[in-house]
Short mmCIF file of C-alpha atoms in Angstrom, two decimals:
data_model
loop_
_atom_site.label_atom_id
_atom_site.label_comp_id
_atom_site.label_asym_id
_atom_site.label_seq_id
_atom_site.Cartn_x
_atom_site.Cartn_y
_atom_site.Cartn_z
CA UNK A 21 -24.99 -13.41 -15.67
CA UNK A 22 -22.18 -10.88 -15.30
CA UNK A 23 -20.68 -10.92 -11.78
CA UNK A 24 -18.73 -8.01 -10.25
CA UNK A 25 -17.15 -8.70 -6.85
CA UNK A 26 -15.87 -5.73 -4.84
CA UNK A 27 -13.37 -6.11 -2.02
CA UNK A 28 -10.86 -3.95 -0.19
CA UNK A 29 -9.69 -2.91 3.24
CA UNK A 30 -12.46 -2.25 5.74
CA UNK A 31 -13.71 1.33 5.74
CA UNK A 32 -12.64 2.33 2.21
CA UNK A 33 -16.23 2.75 1.00
CA UNK A 34 -16.94 -0.52 -0.83
CA UNK A 35 -20.68 -0.41 -0.17
CA UNK A 36 -21.10 3.06 -1.64
CA UNK A 37 -19.12 2.12 -4.76
CA UNK A 38 -21.08 -1.16 -5.14
CA UNK A 39 -24.43 0.55 -4.71
CA UNK A 40 -23.61 3.33 -7.18
CA UNK A 41 -22.37 0.73 -9.69
CA UNK A 42 -25.60 -1.24 -9.30
CA UNK A 43 -27.67 1.89 -9.86
CA UNK A 44 -25.68 2.64 -13.02
CA UNK A 45 -26.04 -0.91 -14.38
CA UNK A 46 -29.81 -0.80 -13.82
CA UNK A 47 -30.06 2.59 -15.53
CA UNK A 48 -28.41 1.06 -18.62
CA UNK A 49 -31.21 -1.49 -18.85
CA UNK A 50 -29.65 -4.49 -17.09
CA UNK A 51 -31.77 -6.45 -14.64
CA UNK A 52 -29.44 -6.10 -11.64
CA UNK A 53 -29.09 -7.42 -8.12
CA UNK A 54 -26.63 -6.09 -5.53
CA UNK A 55 -25.76 -8.55 -2.77
CA UNK A 56 -23.91 -8.05 0.51
CA UNK A 57 -21.98 -11.02 1.93
CA UNK A 58 -20.25 -8.90 4.57
CA UNK A 59 -21.64 -9.64 8.04
CA UNK A 60 -21.53 -5.90 8.75
CA UNK A 61 -24.23 -5.21 6.15
CA UNK A 62 -24.55 -1.60 4.95
CA UNK A 63 -26.79 -1.87 1.89
CA UNK A 64 -29.83 -0.87 3.94
CA UNK A 65 -27.99 2.31 4.95
CA UNK A 66 -26.86 3.04 1.39
CA UNK A 67 -30.37 2.73 -0.06
CA UNK A 68 -32.06 4.09 3.07
CA UNK A 69 -34.56 1.24 3.24
CA UNK A 70 -34.92 -2.14 4.90
CA UNK A 71 -33.13 -4.92 3.03
CA UNK A 72 -33.21 -8.52 4.21
CA UNK A 73 -32.26 -12.08 3.25
CA UNK A 74 -34.59 -12.11 0.22
CA UNK A 75 -34.30 -9.82 -2.83
CA UNK A 76 -36.26 -6.58 -2.52
CA UNK A 77 -36.68 -3.92 -5.23
CA UNK A 78 -34.77 -0.71 -4.46
CA UNK A 79 -35.06 0.98 -7.87
CA UNK A 80 -36.30 0.22 -11.36
CA UNK A 81 -34.64 -3.03 -12.58
CA UNK A 82 -32.60 -3.16 -9.35
CA UNK A 83 -32.99 -5.55 -6.41
CA UNK A 84 -30.87 -5.82 -3.26
CA UNK A 85 -30.24 -8.60 -0.75
CA UNK A 86 -28.25 -8.94 2.49
CA UNK A 87 -27.26 -12.56 3.01
CA UNK A 88 -27.64 -14.10 6.48
CA UNK A 89 -24.53 -16.31 6.84
CA UNK A 90 -26.02 -18.38 9.68
CA UNK A 91 -29.09 -19.32 7.61
CA UNK A 92 -26.97 -20.14 4.56
CA UNK A 93 -24.61 -22.25 6.65
CA UNK A 94 -27.48 -24.34 7.99
CA UNK A 95 -28.83 -24.79 4.49
CA UNK A 96 -25.43 -25.83 3.12
CA UNK A 97 -24.20 -28.34 5.71
CA UNK A 98 -26.94 -28.87 8.26
CA UNK A 99 -26.55 -32.67 8.22
CA UNK A 100 -22.84 -32.52 8.94
CA UNK A 101 -23.42 -30.10 11.81
CA UNK A 102 -26.15 -32.33 13.22
CA UNK A 103 -23.81 -35.32 13.19
CA UNK A 104 -20.98 -33.42 14.88
CA UNK A 105 -23.45 -32.03 17.41
CA UNK A 106 -24.48 -35.60 18.29
CA UNK A 107 -20.87 -36.57 19.01
CA UNK A 108 -20.17 -33.48 21.12
CA UNK A 109 -23.38 -33.76 23.12
CA UNK A 110 -22.75 -37.47 23.65
CA UNK A 111 -19.33 -36.70 25.12
CA UNK A 112 -20.07 -33.49 27.01
CA UNK A 113 -23.79 -33.63 27.65
CA UNK A 114 -23.97 -29.88 26.96
CA UNK A 115 -25.95 -28.68 23.94
CA UNK A 116 -24.70 -25.10 24.36
CA UNK A 117 -21.07 -26.28 24.20
CA UNK A 118 -21.92 -28.20 21.02
CA UNK A 119 -23.38 -25.12 19.35
CA UNK A 120 -20.34 -23.02 20.24
CA UNK A 121 -17.92 -25.70 19.02
CA UNK A 122 -19.67 -25.90 15.65
CA UNK A 123 -18.95 -22.29 14.73
CA UNK A 124 -16.31 -22.81 12.01
CA UNK A 125 -14.42 -19.61 11.11
CA UNK A 126 -15.11 -18.67 7.52
CA UNK A 127 -17.55 -21.48 6.68
CA UNK A 128 -20.63 -19.34 7.24
CA UNK A 129 -19.26 -16.64 4.93
CA UNK A 130 -18.42 -19.27 2.33
CA UNK A 131 -22.06 -20.36 2.40
CA UNK A 132 -22.96 -16.80 1.46
CA UNK A 133 -20.73 -16.95 -1.60
CA UNK A 134 -22.58 -20.07 -2.73
CA UNK A 135 -25.66 -17.89 -3.26
CA UNK A 136 -23.82 -16.55 -6.32
CA UNK A 137 -24.12 -20.04 -7.80
CA UNK A 138 -27.83 -20.16 -6.96
CA UNK A 139 -28.52 -16.90 -8.77
CA UNK A 140 -26.46 -18.03 -11.77
CA UNK A 141 -28.52 -21.20 -12.04
CA UNK A 142 -31.80 -19.31 -11.66
CA UNK A 143 -30.70 -16.93 -14.45
CA UNK A 144 -33.17 -14.17 -13.56
CA UNK A 145 -30.63 -11.31 -13.52
CA UNK A 146 -28.25 -9.88 -16.10
CA UNK A 147 -25.80 -8.49 -13.54
CA UNK A 148 -24.88 -9.38 -9.96
CA UNK A 149 -22.78 -6.97 -7.90
CA UNK A 150 -21.30 -8.40 -4.70
CA UNK A 151 -20.30 -6.25 -1.73
CA UNK A 152 -17.79 -8.66 -0.24
CA UNK A 153 -16.08 -8.84 3.13
CA UNK A 154 -12.81 -6.92 3.78
CA UNK A 155 -9.70 -8.12 1.98
CA UNK A 156 -8.36 -10.69 4.44
CA UNK A 157 -11.71 -12.45 4.86
CA UNK A 158 -12.33 -12.44 1.11
CA UNK A 159 -8.98 -14.08 0.36
CA UNK A 160 -9.62 -16.72 3.03
CA UNK A 161 -12.98 -17.54 1.45
CA UNK A 162 -11.52 -17.82 -2.03
CA UNK A 163 -8.95 -20.32 -0.71
CA UNK A 164 -11.53 -22.59 0.94
CA UNK A 165 -12.56 -24.62 -2.14
CA UNK A 166 -8.99 -25.73 -2.86
CA UNK A 167 -8.36 -26.58 0.77
CA UNK A 168 -11.60 -28.55 0.89
CA UNK A 169 -10.60 -30.42 -2.30
CA UNK A 170 -7.56 -31.89 -0.52
CA UNK A 171 -9.83 -33.10 2.27
CA UNK A 172 -12.50 -34.56 0.00
CA UNK A 173 -10.06 -36.14 -2.48
CA UNK A 174 -7.77 -37.80 0.06
CA UNK A 175 -9.41 -37.94 3.48
CA UNK A 176 -13.14 -38.33 2.87
CA UNK A 177 -12.91 -41.51 0.68
CA UNK A 178 -10.81 -43.17 3.38
CA UNK A 179 -13.30 -42.17 6.09
CA UNK A 180 -16.22 -43.38 3.99
CA UNK A 181 -14.58 -46.78 3.38
CA UNK A 182 -13.68 -47.09 7.04
CA UNK A 183 -17.22 -46.17 8.05
CA UNK A 184 -18.71 -48.71 5.65
CA UNK A 185 -16.53 -51.52 6.96
CA UNK A 186 -16.28 -50.77 10.66
CA UNK A 187 -18.68 -47.92 11.45
CA UNK A 188 -21.44 -50.17 12.80
CA UNK A 189 -19.03 -52.13 14.98
CA UNK A 190 -17.51 -48.95 16.44
CA UNK A 191 -20.96 -47.49 17.03
CA UNK A 192 -22.03 -50.56 19.04
CA UNK A 193 -18.77 -50.70 21.01
CA UNK A 194 -18.64 -46.96 21.81
CA UNK A 195 -21.03 -44.05 22.19
CA UNK A 196 -19.95 -42.46 18.88
CA UNK A 197 -22.81 -42.74 16.36
CA UNK A 198 -22.14 -44.09 12.88
CA UNK A 199 -22.26 -41.28 10.29
CA UNK A 200 -25.45 -41.31 8.26
CA UNK A 201 -25.22 -41.55 4.47
CA UNK A 202 -26.76 -38.08 4.35
CA UNK A 203 -23.56 -36.66 5.86
CA UNK A 204 -21.42 -37.99 3.02
CA UNK A 205 -24.01 -37.08 0.41
CA UNK A 206 -24.06 -33.53 1.76
CA UNK A 207 -20.27 -33.29 1.51
CA UNK A 208 -20.42 -34.57 -2.06
CA UNK A 209 -23.03 -31.96 -2.97
CA UNK A 210 -21.05 -29.24 -1.27
CA UNK A 211 -17.83 -30.09 -3.11
CA UNK A 212 -19.68 -30.25 -6.42
CA UNK A 213 -21.25 -26.85 -5.80
CA UNK A 214 -17.93 -25.33 -4.77
CA UNK A 215 -16.28 -26.66 -7.93
CA UNK A 216 -19.07 -25.16 -10.03
CA UNK A 217 -18.67 -21.85 -8.21
CA UNK A 218 -14.90 -21.88 -8.76
CA UNK A 219 -15.38 -22.31 -12.51
CA UNK A 220 -17.73 -19.33 -12.56
CA UNK A 221 -15.47 -17.11 -10.43
CA UNK A 222 -12.42 -17.90 -12.59
CA UNK A 223 -14.15 -17.26 -15.88
CA UNK A 224 -12.93 -13.78 -16.77
CA UNK A 225 -15.77 -13.20 -19.23
CA UNK A 226 -18.26 -13.84 -16.43
CA UNK A 227 -16.62 -12.64 -13.20
CA UNK A 228 -14.40 -9.67 -12.40
CA UNK A 229 -12.94 -8.88 -9.00
CA UNK A 230 -12.45 -5.20 -8.27
CA UNK A 231 -10.40 -3.65 -5.49
CA UNK A 232 -11.50 -0.49 -3.69
CA UNK A 233 -8.96 1.66 -1.88
CA UNK A 234 -8.26 5.18 -0.68
CA UNK A 235 -5.07 7.10 -1.61
CA UNK A 236 -3.22 6.29 1.63
CA UNK A 237 0.02 4.33 1.68
CA UNK A 238 -1.16 1.67 4.16
CA UNK A 239 -4.36 1.07 2.20
CA UNK A 240 -2.50 0.95 -1.13
CA UNK A 241 -0.05 -1.60 0.31
CA UNK A 242 -2.92 -3.89 1.30
CA UNK A 243 -4.54 -3.42 -2.12
CA UNK A 244 -1.28 -4.44 -3.81
CA UNK A 245 -1.06 -7.49 -1.56
CA UNK A 246 -4.66 -8.38 -2.38
CA UNK A 247 -3.96 -8.01 -6.11
CA UNK A 248 -0.98 -10.35 -5.85
CA UNK A 249 -3.00 -13.00 -4.05
CA UNK A 250 -5.92 -12.77 -6.47
CA UNK A 251 -3.45 -13.39 -9.29
CA UNK A 252 -1.94 -16.34 -7.40
CA UNK A 253 -5.40 -17.90 -7.11
CA UNK A 254 -6.16 -17.13 -10.77
CA UNK A 255 -9.01 -14.68 -10.25
CA UNK A 256 -9.43 -11.94 -12.81
CA UNK A 257 -8.97 -8.39 -11.52
CA UNK A 258 -10.04 -5.90 -14.19
CA UNK A 259 -10.41 -2.61 -12.29
CA UNK A 260 -9.49 -0.73 -9.14
CA UNK A 261 -11.32 2.16 -7.49
CA UNK A 262 -9.64 5.04 -5.69
CA UNK A 263 -12.18 6.55 -3.32
CA UNK A 264 -12.19 9.76 -1.26
CA UNK A 265 -9.58 11.72 -3.20
CA UNK A 266 -9.20 15.08 -1.49
CA UNK A 267 -9.87 18.11 -3.73
CA UNK A 268 -7.26 20.92 -3.69
CA UNK A 269 -9.36 23.13 -1.41
CA UNK A 270 -9.38 20.36 1.23
CA UNK A 271 -5.58 20.20 1.44
CA UNK A 272 -4.83 23.83 2.18
CA UNK A 273 -3.47 25.36 5.38
CA UNK A 274 -2.84 22.80 8.12
CA UNK A 275 -3.63 19.95 5.72
CA UNK A 276 -1.15 20.94 2.99
CA UNK A 277 1.01 17.90 3.77
CA UNK A 278 -1.81 15.61 2.66
CA UNK A 279 -1.56 16.91 -0.91
CA UNK A 280 1.97 15.53 -1.45
CA UNK A 281 1.21 12.21 0.27
CA UNK A 282 -1.96 11.78 -1.75
CA UNK A 283 -0.16 12.55 -5.01
CA UNK A 284 2.53 10.00 -4.19
CA UNK A 285 -0.13 7.37 -3.51
CA UNK A 286 -1.96 8.16 -6.76
CA UNK A 287 1.27 7.80 -8.79
CA UNK A 288 1.98 4.51 -7.01
CA UNK A 289 -1.52 3.23 -7.83
CA UNK A 290 -1.13 4.07 -11.51
CA UNK A 291 2.16 2.14 -11.59
CA UNK A 292 1.08 -0.86 -9.50
CA UNK A 293 -2.21 -1.33 -11.36
CA UNK A 294 -1.10 -0.28 -14.84
CA UNK A 295 -2.98 -3.16 -16.51
CA UNK A 296 -6.32 -2.36 -14.86
CA UNK A 297 -8.87 0.37 -15.36
CA UNK A 298 -8.47 2.90 -12.54
CA UNK A 299 -11.67 4.68 -11.46
CA UNK A 300 -11.33 7.77 -9.30
CA UNK A 301 -13.93 9.32 -7.02
CA UNK A 302 -13.42 12.62 -5.26
CA UNK A 303 -14.31 13.04 -1.60
CA UNK A 304 -18.02 13.87 -1.59
CA UNK A 305 -19.54 16.78 0.32
CA UNK A 306 -22.13 14.40 1.79
CA UNK A 307 -22.56 10.76 2.73
CA UNK A 308 -23.03 8.32 -0.13
CA UNK A 309 -26.55 7.20 0.71
CA UNK A 310 -29.95 7.62 -0.88
CA UNK A 311 -30.87 6.97 -4.51
CA UNK A 312 -30.22 10.53 -5.70
CA UNK A 313 -26.71 10.60 -4.24
CA UNK A 314 -25.95 7.13 -5.63
CA UNK A 315 -27.04 8.27 -9.10
CA UNK A 316 -24.78 11.31 -8.78
CA UNK A 317 -21.79 9.19 -7.74
CA UNK A 318 -22.47 6.74 -10.58
CA UNK A 319 -22.36 9.66 -13.01
CA UNK A 320 -18.96 10.72 -11.63
CA UNK A 321 -17.52 7.21 -11.90
CA UNK A 322 -18.85 6.06 -15.26
CA UNK A 323 -18.80 8.14 -18.42
CA UNK A 324 -17.45 8.12 -21.97
CA UNK A 325 -15.69 4.90 -22.95
CA UNK A 326 -16.22 3.60 -19.43
CA UNK A 327 -19.91 4.35 -19.15
CA UNK A 328 -20.85 0.68 -18.80
CA UNK A 329 -19.53 -0.76 -15.51
CA UNK A 330 -20.37 -4.30 -16.62
CA UNK A 331 -17.69 -4.26 -19.32
CA UNK A 332 -14.60 -6.44 -18.89
CA UNK A 333 -11.79 -3.89 -18.63
CA UNK A 334 -8.89 -6.38 -18.56
CA UNK A 335 -8.65 -9.96 -19.90
CA UNK A 336 -5.07 -10.61 -18.80
CA UNK A 337 -4.48 -14.19 -17.66
CA UNK A 338 -2.67 -14.94 -14.40
CA UNK A 339 -1.28 -18.30 -15.56
CA UNK A 340 0.12 -19.47 -18.88
CA UNK A 341 1.71 -22.84 -19.71
CA UNK A 342 3.74 -23.24 -22.92
CA UNK A 343 6.11 -25.86 -24.28
CA UNK A 344 9.73 -24.93 -24.95
CA UNK A 345 10.48 -26.41 -28.40
CA UNK A 346 14.21 -26.33 -27.70
CA UNK A 347 14.24 -29.08 -25.08
CA UNK A 348 10.61 -30.23 -24.75
CA UNK A 349 10.17 -28.81 -21.24
CA UNK A 350 7.03 -26.98 -20.14
CA UNK A 351 7.17 -23.48 -18.67
CA UNK A 352 4.46 -22.14 -16.36
CA UNK A 353 4.38 -18.36 -15.98
CA UNK A 354 2.45 -16.79 -13.10
CA UNK A 355 1.82 -13.07 -12.71
CA UNK A 356 2.78 -12.13 -9.13
CA UNK A 357 3.39 -8.37 -8.97
CA UNK A 358 4.93 -6.44 -6.07
CA UNK A 359 7.01 -9.28 -4.63
CA UNK A 360 10.67 -10.03 -3.97
CA UNK A 361 12.28 -13.35 -4.88
CA UNK A 362 12.75 -14.22 -1.21
CA UNK A 363 8.97 -13.93 -0.72
CA UNK A 364 8.41 -16.98 -2.95
CA UNK A 365 8.90 -20.72 -2.54
CA UNK A 366 8.09 -23.37 -5.14
CA UNK A 367 7.65 -27.10 -4.62
CA UNK A 368 5.85 -30.11 -6.07
CA UNK A 369 4.14 -33.03 -4.35
CA UNK A 370 2.79 -35.79 -6.56
CA UNK A 371 0.73 -33.91 -9.16
CA UNK A 372 0.27 -30.74 -7.09
CA UNK A 373 2.20 -27.48 -7.19
CA UNK A 374 2.97 -26.03 -3.75
CA UNK A 375 3.32 -22.28 -4.15
CA UNK A 376 4.41 -20.26 -1.13
CA UNK A 377 3.97 -16.48 -1.10
CA UNK A 378 5.16 -14.68 2.02
CA UNK A 379 3.41 -16.52 4.87
CA UNK A 380 0.67 -18.10 2.73
CA UNK A 381 0.58 -21.31 0.70
CA UNK A 382 -1.45 -22.32 -2.30
CA UNK A 383 -1.69 -25.97 -3.33
CA UNK A 384 -3.31 -26.81 -6.65
CA UNK A 385 -3.43 -29.66 -9.12
CA UNK A 386 -1.24 -29.34 -12.21
CA UNK A 387 -2.29 -30.25 -15.73
CA UNK A 388 -0.96 -33.45 -17.29
CA UNK A 389 1.95 -31.77 -19.09
CA UNK A 390 3.42 -30.37 -15.87
CA UNK A 391 2.10 -32.93 -13.40
CA UNK A 392 4.15 -35.78 -14.94
CA UNK A 393 7.40 -33.82 -14.78
CA UNK A 394 9.66 -32.61 -12.01
CA UNK A 395 10.53 -28.96 -11.44
CA UNK A 396 13.96 -28.32 -12.94
CA UNK A 397 14.14 -24.67 -11.88
CA UNK A 398 12.34 -21.39 -11.40
CA UNK A 399 13.03 -17.68 -11.53
CA UNK A 400 11.24 -14.47 -10.62
CA UNK A 401 11.57 -11.03 -12.19
CA UNK A 402 9.45 -8.12 -13.44
CA UNK A 403 6.47 -9.44 -11.53
CA UNK A 404 6.54 -12.83 -13.30
CA UNK A 405 7.30 -16.24 -11.79
CA UNK A 406 8.59 -18.76 -14.35
CA UNK A 407 8.61 -22.45 -13.31
CA UNK A 408 10.29 -24.96 -15.62
CA UNK A 409 9.08 -28.56 -15.65
CA UNK A 410 11.88 -30.66 -17.14
CA UNK A 411 11.62 -32.77 -20.25
#
């Protein structure tokens, strides 16, 4: 199943672009589903019909679904929440306080992303198009699996051993219940599913992330930042969409200043995203809603060599690791555009690389060639970070 994930700053028109893309894919003969994981669902508005938590047909060969994060969260880790609720209620005696305390920021949205894995395993669709949350929330969700790996690899085994040896004793001596085996089994299943999802999302032949923006400097800056982070986490970006481009007649008179600012933003976009396909959509004379309008927008976006939106428009890798034959060292190169050297920090802990970018940190496990060696130096230039692991 081909997966297209759309993200971008809130209010740039992701839902309209996603819906039009889905309509186009279905018209080309692909069995398509468009899915919203954004809590502020808008697919029902775009297709002008009721869409819920189960797939409903909205056009020929096209289904739509709006995921309910609360339902997915309960399905994903209900046992863990039940156990934590027991502890809180035991201590506080207030069930309402327990429910409020068990609202974990981001975990409900992450449950929504796991539906991608479900649809992949069911294999009933050719194409899935995902209307994702705004940029910041999307990046947080994509980071969760790696953060959870540190917990499950290092903390959970210790807790499980401790629980096996002393859990019953502690339960009898205190009011804290011993964790049921179902809690640990649920965590194991969750980690396994997240790892499977990560493999799918990082397979550039299967999944493409696409950034939607408008030609405004603040929006373009966030899109550039998003692109950098997606590269840092090794997700394949193959296209960007510039929405609501003002036509010449809209920038006359009192709005003449917008023409120059818009042109500057468009030139900046072409430079910053030179490796990606850039799709442009003019400001429409009506709202992008209703099947006829979506078909019209799809026709404006996709034509000629780019008629098929399911194509992979860029295969460029974010990470490469090669051996230097001169001294036997290994060199990791990471594509991190639009940064300054002072924005980056590089470190190593055991077999993990600690990569700092601005105020964010990514920790990930190195392969054997690099994991056994120490970092002997690194440099950044032309949008590329080169880390040398000594011989």
